[in-house]
mmCIF file of C-alpha atoms in Angstrom:
data_model
loop_
_atom_site.group_PDB
_atom_site.id
_atom_site.type_symbol
_atom_site.label_atom_id
_atom_site.label_comp_id
_atom_site.label_asym_id
_atom_site.label_seq_id
_atom_site.Cartn_x
_atom_site.Cartn_y
_atom_site.Cartn_z
ATOM 1 C CA MET A 668 6.274 52.956 9.332
ATOM 2 C CA PRO A 669 5.693 54.926 6.117
ATOM 3 C CA THR A 670 2.350 54.374 4.432
ATOM 4 C CA ALA A 671 0.711 55.310 1.146
ATOM 5 C CA HIS A 672 -2.750 56.775 0.696
ATOM 6 C CA VAL A 673 -5.010 54.201 -0.998
ATOM 7 C CA THR A 674 -8.389 55.940 -0.960
ATOM 8 C CA THR A 675 -10.700 58.147 1.072
ATOM 9 C CA LEU A 676 -13.997 56.729 2.292
ATOM 10 C CA ARG A 677 -17.060 58.888 2.845
ATOM 11 C CA PRO A 678 -19.158 57.032 5.447
ATOM 12 C CA ALA A 679 -22.931 57.484 5.372
ATOM 13 C CA ALA A 680 -22.700 58.848 8.915
ATOM 14 C CA GLY A 681 -20.571 61.709 7.580
ATOM 15 C CA GLY A 682 -16.954 62.718 7.671
ATOM 16 C CA LEU A 683 -13.993 61.340 5.771
ATOM 17 C CA GLN A 684 -11.790 58.343 6.523
ATOM 18 C CA ASP A 685 -8.424 57.912 4.796
ATOM 19 C CA VAL A 686 -7.334 54.364 4.010
ATOM 20 C CA ARG A 687 -3.560 53.920 4.105
ATOM 21 C CA ALA A 688 -1.304 50.888 3.691
ATOM 22 C CA CYS A 689 2.376 50.052 4.012
ATOM 23 C CA GLU A 690 4.434 49.350 0.882
ATOM 24 C CA GLU A 691 4.314 45.568 1.379
ATOM 25 C CA CYS A 692 0.520 45.652 1.720
ATOM 26 C CA VAL A 693 0.074 47.860 -1.352
ATOM 27 C CA VAL A 694 2.129 45.408 -3.417
ATOM 28 C CA ALA A 695 0.092 42.467 -2.087
ATOM 29 C CA MET A 696 -3.213 44.245 -2.829
ATOM 30 C CA GLU A 697 -2.043 45.119 -6.359
ATOM 31 C CA GLU A 698 -1.129 41.468 -6.972
ATOM 32 C CA GLU A 699 -4.540 40.317 -5.690
ATOM 33 C CA GLN A 700 -6.344 42.822 -7.926
ATOM 34 C CA ALA A 701 -4.274 41.765 -10.953
ATOM 35 C CA GLU A 702 -5.054 38.088 -10.306
ATOM 36 C CA ALA A 703 -8.767 38.842 -9.920
ATOM 37 C CA ALA A 704 -8.755 40.853 -13.152
ATOM 38 C CA ARG A 705 -7.053 37.995 -15.024
ATOM 39 C CA GLY A 706 -9.732 35.656 -13.675
ATOM 40 C CA ARG A 707 -12.383 37.936 -15.201
ATOM 41 C CA GLY A 708 -10.477 38.113 -18.484
ATOM 42 C CA CYS A 709 -9.579 41.767 -17.878
ATOM 43 C CA THR A 710 -6.386 43.670 -17.288
ATOM 44 C CA HIS A 711 -5.407 45.485 -14.097
ATOM 45 C CA GLU A 712 -3.904 48.961 -14.290
ATOM 46 C CA TYR A 713 -1.369 49.196 -11.466
ATOM 47 C CA GLY A 714 -1.723 52.223 -9.231
ATOM 48 C CA ARG A 715 -5.531 52.217 -9.324
ATOM 49 C CA LEU A 716 -6.379 50.027 -6.321
ATOM 50 C CA ALA A 717 -9.290 52.137 -5.156
ATOM 51 C CA ALA A 718 -10.689 52.511 -8.679
ATOM 52 C CA ASP A 719 -10.659 48.729 -9.235
ATOM 53 C CA ALA A 720 -12.166 47.782 -5.897
#
């Protein structure tokens, strides 16, 4: 299944861990972020999941 890169985590223990998600999950996460932003009276810029987390 194709996935998209969402972000890269840098654990305190060292190393790097890529976070990836399928298209359906990315869309669902974007919708959740947009809803949360509306609840705070803000706007959500699509395509910035990791930046808004």
